[in-house]
PDB file of C-alpha atoms in Angstrom:
ATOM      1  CA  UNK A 716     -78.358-137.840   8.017  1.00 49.00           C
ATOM      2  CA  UNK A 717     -78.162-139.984  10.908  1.00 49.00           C
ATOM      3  CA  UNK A 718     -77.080-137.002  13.562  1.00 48.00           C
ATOM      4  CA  UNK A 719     -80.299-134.925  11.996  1.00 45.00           C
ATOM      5  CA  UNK A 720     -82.163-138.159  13.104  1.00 46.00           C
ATOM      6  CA  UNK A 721     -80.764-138.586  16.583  1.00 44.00           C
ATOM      7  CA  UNK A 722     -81.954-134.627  17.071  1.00 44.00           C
ATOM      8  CA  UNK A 723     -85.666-135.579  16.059  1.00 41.00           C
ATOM      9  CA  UNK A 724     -85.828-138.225  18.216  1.00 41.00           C
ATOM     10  CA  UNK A 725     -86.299-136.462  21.755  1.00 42.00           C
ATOM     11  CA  UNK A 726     -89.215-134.153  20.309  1.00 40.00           C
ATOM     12  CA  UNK A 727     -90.629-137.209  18.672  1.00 40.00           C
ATOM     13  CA  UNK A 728     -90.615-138.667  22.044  1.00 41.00           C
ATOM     14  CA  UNK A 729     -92.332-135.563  23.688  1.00 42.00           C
ATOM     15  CA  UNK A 730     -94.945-135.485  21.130  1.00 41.00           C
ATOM     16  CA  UNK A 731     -95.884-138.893  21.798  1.00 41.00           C
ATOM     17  CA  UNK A 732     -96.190-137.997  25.538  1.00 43.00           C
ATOM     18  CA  UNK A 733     -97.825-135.581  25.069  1.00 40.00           C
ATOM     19  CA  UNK A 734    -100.557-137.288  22.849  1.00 41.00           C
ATOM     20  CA  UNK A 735    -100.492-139.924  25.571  1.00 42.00           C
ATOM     21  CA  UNK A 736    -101.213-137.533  28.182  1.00 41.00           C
ATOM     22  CA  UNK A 737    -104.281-135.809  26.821  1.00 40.00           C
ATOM     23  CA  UNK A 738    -106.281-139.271  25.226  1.00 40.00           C
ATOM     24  CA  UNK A 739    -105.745-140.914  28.990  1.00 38.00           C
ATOM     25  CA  UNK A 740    -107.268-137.262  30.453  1.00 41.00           C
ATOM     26  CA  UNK A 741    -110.046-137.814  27.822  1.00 41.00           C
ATOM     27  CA  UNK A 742    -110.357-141.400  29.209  1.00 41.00           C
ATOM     28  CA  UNK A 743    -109.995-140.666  33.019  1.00 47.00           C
ATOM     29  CA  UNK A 744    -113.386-138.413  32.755  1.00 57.00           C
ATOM     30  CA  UNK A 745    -116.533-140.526  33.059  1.00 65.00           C
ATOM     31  CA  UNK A 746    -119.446-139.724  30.856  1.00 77.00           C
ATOM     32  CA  UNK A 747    -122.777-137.608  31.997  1.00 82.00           C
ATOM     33  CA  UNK A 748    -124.714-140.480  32.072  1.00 85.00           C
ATOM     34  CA  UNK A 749    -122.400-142.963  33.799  1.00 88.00           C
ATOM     35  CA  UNK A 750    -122.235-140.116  36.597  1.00 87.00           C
ATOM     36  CA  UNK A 751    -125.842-139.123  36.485  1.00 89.00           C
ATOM     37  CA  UNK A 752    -126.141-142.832  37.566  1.00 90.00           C
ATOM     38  CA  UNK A 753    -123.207-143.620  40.160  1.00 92.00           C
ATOM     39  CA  UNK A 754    -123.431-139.339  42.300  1.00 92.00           C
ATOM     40  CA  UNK A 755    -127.266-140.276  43.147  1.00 92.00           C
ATOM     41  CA  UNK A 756    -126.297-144.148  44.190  1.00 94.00           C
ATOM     42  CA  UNK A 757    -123.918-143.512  46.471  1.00 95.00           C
ATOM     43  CA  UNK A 758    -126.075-141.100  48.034  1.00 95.00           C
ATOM     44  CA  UNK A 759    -128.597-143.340  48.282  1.00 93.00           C
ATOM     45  CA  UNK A 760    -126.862-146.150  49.386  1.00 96.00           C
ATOM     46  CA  UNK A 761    -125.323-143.957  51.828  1.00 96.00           C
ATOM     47  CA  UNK A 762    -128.887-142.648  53.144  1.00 93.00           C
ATOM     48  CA  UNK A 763    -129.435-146.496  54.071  1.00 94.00           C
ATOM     49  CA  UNK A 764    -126.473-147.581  55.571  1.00 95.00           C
ATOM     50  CA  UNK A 765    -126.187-144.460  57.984  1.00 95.00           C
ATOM     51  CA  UNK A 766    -129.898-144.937  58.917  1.00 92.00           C
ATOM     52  CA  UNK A 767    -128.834-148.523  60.648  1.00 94.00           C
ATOM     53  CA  UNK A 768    -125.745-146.970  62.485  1.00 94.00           C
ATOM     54  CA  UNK A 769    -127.925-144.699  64.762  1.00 89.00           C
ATOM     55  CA  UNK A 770    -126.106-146.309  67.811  1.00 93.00           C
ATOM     56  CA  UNK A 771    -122.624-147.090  66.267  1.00 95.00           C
ATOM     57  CA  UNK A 772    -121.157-143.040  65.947  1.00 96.00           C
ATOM     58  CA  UNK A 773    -117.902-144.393  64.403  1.00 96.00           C
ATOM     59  CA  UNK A 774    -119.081-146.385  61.996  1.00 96.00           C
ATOM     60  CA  UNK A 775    -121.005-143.982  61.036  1.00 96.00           C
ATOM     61  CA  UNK A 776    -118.473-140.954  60.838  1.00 96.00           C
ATOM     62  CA  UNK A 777    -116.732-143.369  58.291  1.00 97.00           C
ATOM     63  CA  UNK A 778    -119.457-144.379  56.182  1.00 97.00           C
ATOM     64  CA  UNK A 779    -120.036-140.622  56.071  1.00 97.00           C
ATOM     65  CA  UNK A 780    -116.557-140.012  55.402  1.00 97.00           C
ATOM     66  CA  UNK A 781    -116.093-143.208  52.645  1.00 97.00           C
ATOM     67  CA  UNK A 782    -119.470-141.462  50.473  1.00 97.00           C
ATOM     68  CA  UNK A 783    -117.585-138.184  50.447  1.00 97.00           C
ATOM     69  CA  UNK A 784    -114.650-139.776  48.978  1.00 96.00           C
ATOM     70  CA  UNK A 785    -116.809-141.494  46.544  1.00 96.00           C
ATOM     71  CA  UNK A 786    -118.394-138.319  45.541  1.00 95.00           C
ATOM     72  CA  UNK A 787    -114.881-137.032  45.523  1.00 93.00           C
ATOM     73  CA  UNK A 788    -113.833-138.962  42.581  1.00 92.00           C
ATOM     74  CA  UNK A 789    -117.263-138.981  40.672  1.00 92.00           C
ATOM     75  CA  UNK A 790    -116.769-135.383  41.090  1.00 89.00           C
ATOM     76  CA  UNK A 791    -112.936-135.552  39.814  1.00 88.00           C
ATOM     77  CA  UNK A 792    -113.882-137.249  36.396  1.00 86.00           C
ATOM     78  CA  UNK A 793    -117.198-136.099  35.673  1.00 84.00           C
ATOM     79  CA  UNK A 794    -117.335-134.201  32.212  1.00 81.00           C
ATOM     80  CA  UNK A 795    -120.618-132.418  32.899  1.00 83.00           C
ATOM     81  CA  UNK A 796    -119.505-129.048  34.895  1.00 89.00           C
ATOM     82  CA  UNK A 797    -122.712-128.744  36.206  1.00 90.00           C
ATOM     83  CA  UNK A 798    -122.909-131.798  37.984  1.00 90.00           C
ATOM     84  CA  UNK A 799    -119.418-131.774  38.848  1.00 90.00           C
ATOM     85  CA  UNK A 800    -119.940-128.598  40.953  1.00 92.00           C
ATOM     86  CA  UNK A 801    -123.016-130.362  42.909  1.00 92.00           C
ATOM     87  CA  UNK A 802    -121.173-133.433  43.323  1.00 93.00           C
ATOM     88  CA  UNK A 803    -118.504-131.507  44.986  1.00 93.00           C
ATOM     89  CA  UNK A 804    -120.171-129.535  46.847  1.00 94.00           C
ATOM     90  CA  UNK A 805    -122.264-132.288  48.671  1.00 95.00           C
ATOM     91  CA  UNK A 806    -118.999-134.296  48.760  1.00 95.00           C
ATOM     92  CA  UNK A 807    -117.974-131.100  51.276  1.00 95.00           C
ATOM     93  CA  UNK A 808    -120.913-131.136  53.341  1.00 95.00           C
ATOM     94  CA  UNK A 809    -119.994-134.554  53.860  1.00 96.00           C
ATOM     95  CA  UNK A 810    -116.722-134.053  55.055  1.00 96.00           C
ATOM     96  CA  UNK A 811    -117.934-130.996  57.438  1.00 96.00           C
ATOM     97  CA  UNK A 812    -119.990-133.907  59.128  1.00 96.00           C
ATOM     98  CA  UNK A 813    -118.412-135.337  62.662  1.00 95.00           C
ATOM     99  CA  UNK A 814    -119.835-138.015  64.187  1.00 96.00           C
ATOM    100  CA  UNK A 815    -118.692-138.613  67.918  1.00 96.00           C
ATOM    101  CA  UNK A 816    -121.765-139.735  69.835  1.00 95.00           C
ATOM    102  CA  UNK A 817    -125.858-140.845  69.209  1.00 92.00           C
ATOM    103  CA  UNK A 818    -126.582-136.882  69.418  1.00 94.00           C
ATOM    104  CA  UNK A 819    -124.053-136.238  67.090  1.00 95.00           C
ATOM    105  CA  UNK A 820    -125.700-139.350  64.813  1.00 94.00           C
ATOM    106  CA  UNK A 821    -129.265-138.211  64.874  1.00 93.00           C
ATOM    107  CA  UNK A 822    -128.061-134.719  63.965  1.00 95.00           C
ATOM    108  CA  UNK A 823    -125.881-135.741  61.157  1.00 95.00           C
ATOM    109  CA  UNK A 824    -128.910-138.473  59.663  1.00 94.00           C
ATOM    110  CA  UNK A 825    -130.965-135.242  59.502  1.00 94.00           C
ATOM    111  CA  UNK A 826    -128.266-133.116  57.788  1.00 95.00           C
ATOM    112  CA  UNK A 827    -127.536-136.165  55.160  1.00 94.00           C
ATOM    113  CA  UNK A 828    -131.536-136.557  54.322  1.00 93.00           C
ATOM    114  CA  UNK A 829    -132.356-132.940  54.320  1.00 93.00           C
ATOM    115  CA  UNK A 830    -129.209-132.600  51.914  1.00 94.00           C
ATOM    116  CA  UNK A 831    -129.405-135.468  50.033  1.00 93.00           C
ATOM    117  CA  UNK A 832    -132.888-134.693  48.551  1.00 91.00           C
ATOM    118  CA  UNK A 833    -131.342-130.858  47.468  1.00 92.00           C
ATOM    119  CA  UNK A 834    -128.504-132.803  46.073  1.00 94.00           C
ATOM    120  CA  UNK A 835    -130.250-135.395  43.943  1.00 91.00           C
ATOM    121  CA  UNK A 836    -132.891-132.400  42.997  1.00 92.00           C
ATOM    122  CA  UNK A 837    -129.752-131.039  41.374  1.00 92.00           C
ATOM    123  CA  UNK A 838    -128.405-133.430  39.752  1.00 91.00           C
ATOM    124  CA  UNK A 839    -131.478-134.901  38.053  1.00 90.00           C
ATOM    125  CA  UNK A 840    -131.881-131.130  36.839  1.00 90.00           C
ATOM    126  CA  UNK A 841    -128.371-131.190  35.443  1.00 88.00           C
ATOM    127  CA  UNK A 842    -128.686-134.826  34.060  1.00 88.00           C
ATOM    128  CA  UNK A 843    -132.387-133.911  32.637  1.00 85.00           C
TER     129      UNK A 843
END
């Protein structure tokens, strides 16, 4: 009995990792609502700190790049399909963004507040 046992054992152990596997999946996704709160946030938040960094290109380009990366992982555990493919898709506008001088800065504060209000648009239609 004991060598039927021992053979057991390594599915047992598979099973079990397996199991493990999919509940932390289920717990790595945020739900709607959590992300219906934190996609529009960052956004916003972003919209206000770029607005003071007019005359500071870098620090700009990486606020830019730090929301994208933000949205990035909203976007990564969302549940909601819908609002994951908005959240990505503004996280890649994001990225497209360069910021290497004040022209490039004015530019890119117009391309984050003309797309910021089509992105939260969205995503208050796919959290409504």
């Amino acid at each position: 009995m004991r060598h039927v046992k021992s053979r057991f054992l390594p599915l047992a152990l598979f099973a079990a990792g397996v199991l493990a596997a999919g509940c932390s999946e289920v717990n790595s996704t945020i739900d709607k609502a959590q992300a219906c709160l934190e996609a529009p946030k960052i956004i916003t938040e972003l919209g206000a700190e770029i607005s003071k960094l007019t005359n500071d290109p870098q620090a700009m380009d990486k606020a830019i790049d730090d929301a994208a990366n933000k949205l990035n992982g909203v976007a990564d555990q969302a549940a909601n399909t819908t609002l994951k493919e908005a959240t990505d898709s503004m996280a890649g506008t994001l990225t497209s963004i360069t910021v290497q001088d004040a022209n490039d800065a004015v530019d890119a504060l117009q391309k984050v507040t003309a797309e910021s209000a089509a992105y939260v648009e969205k995503v208050a239609q796919a959290c409504s």
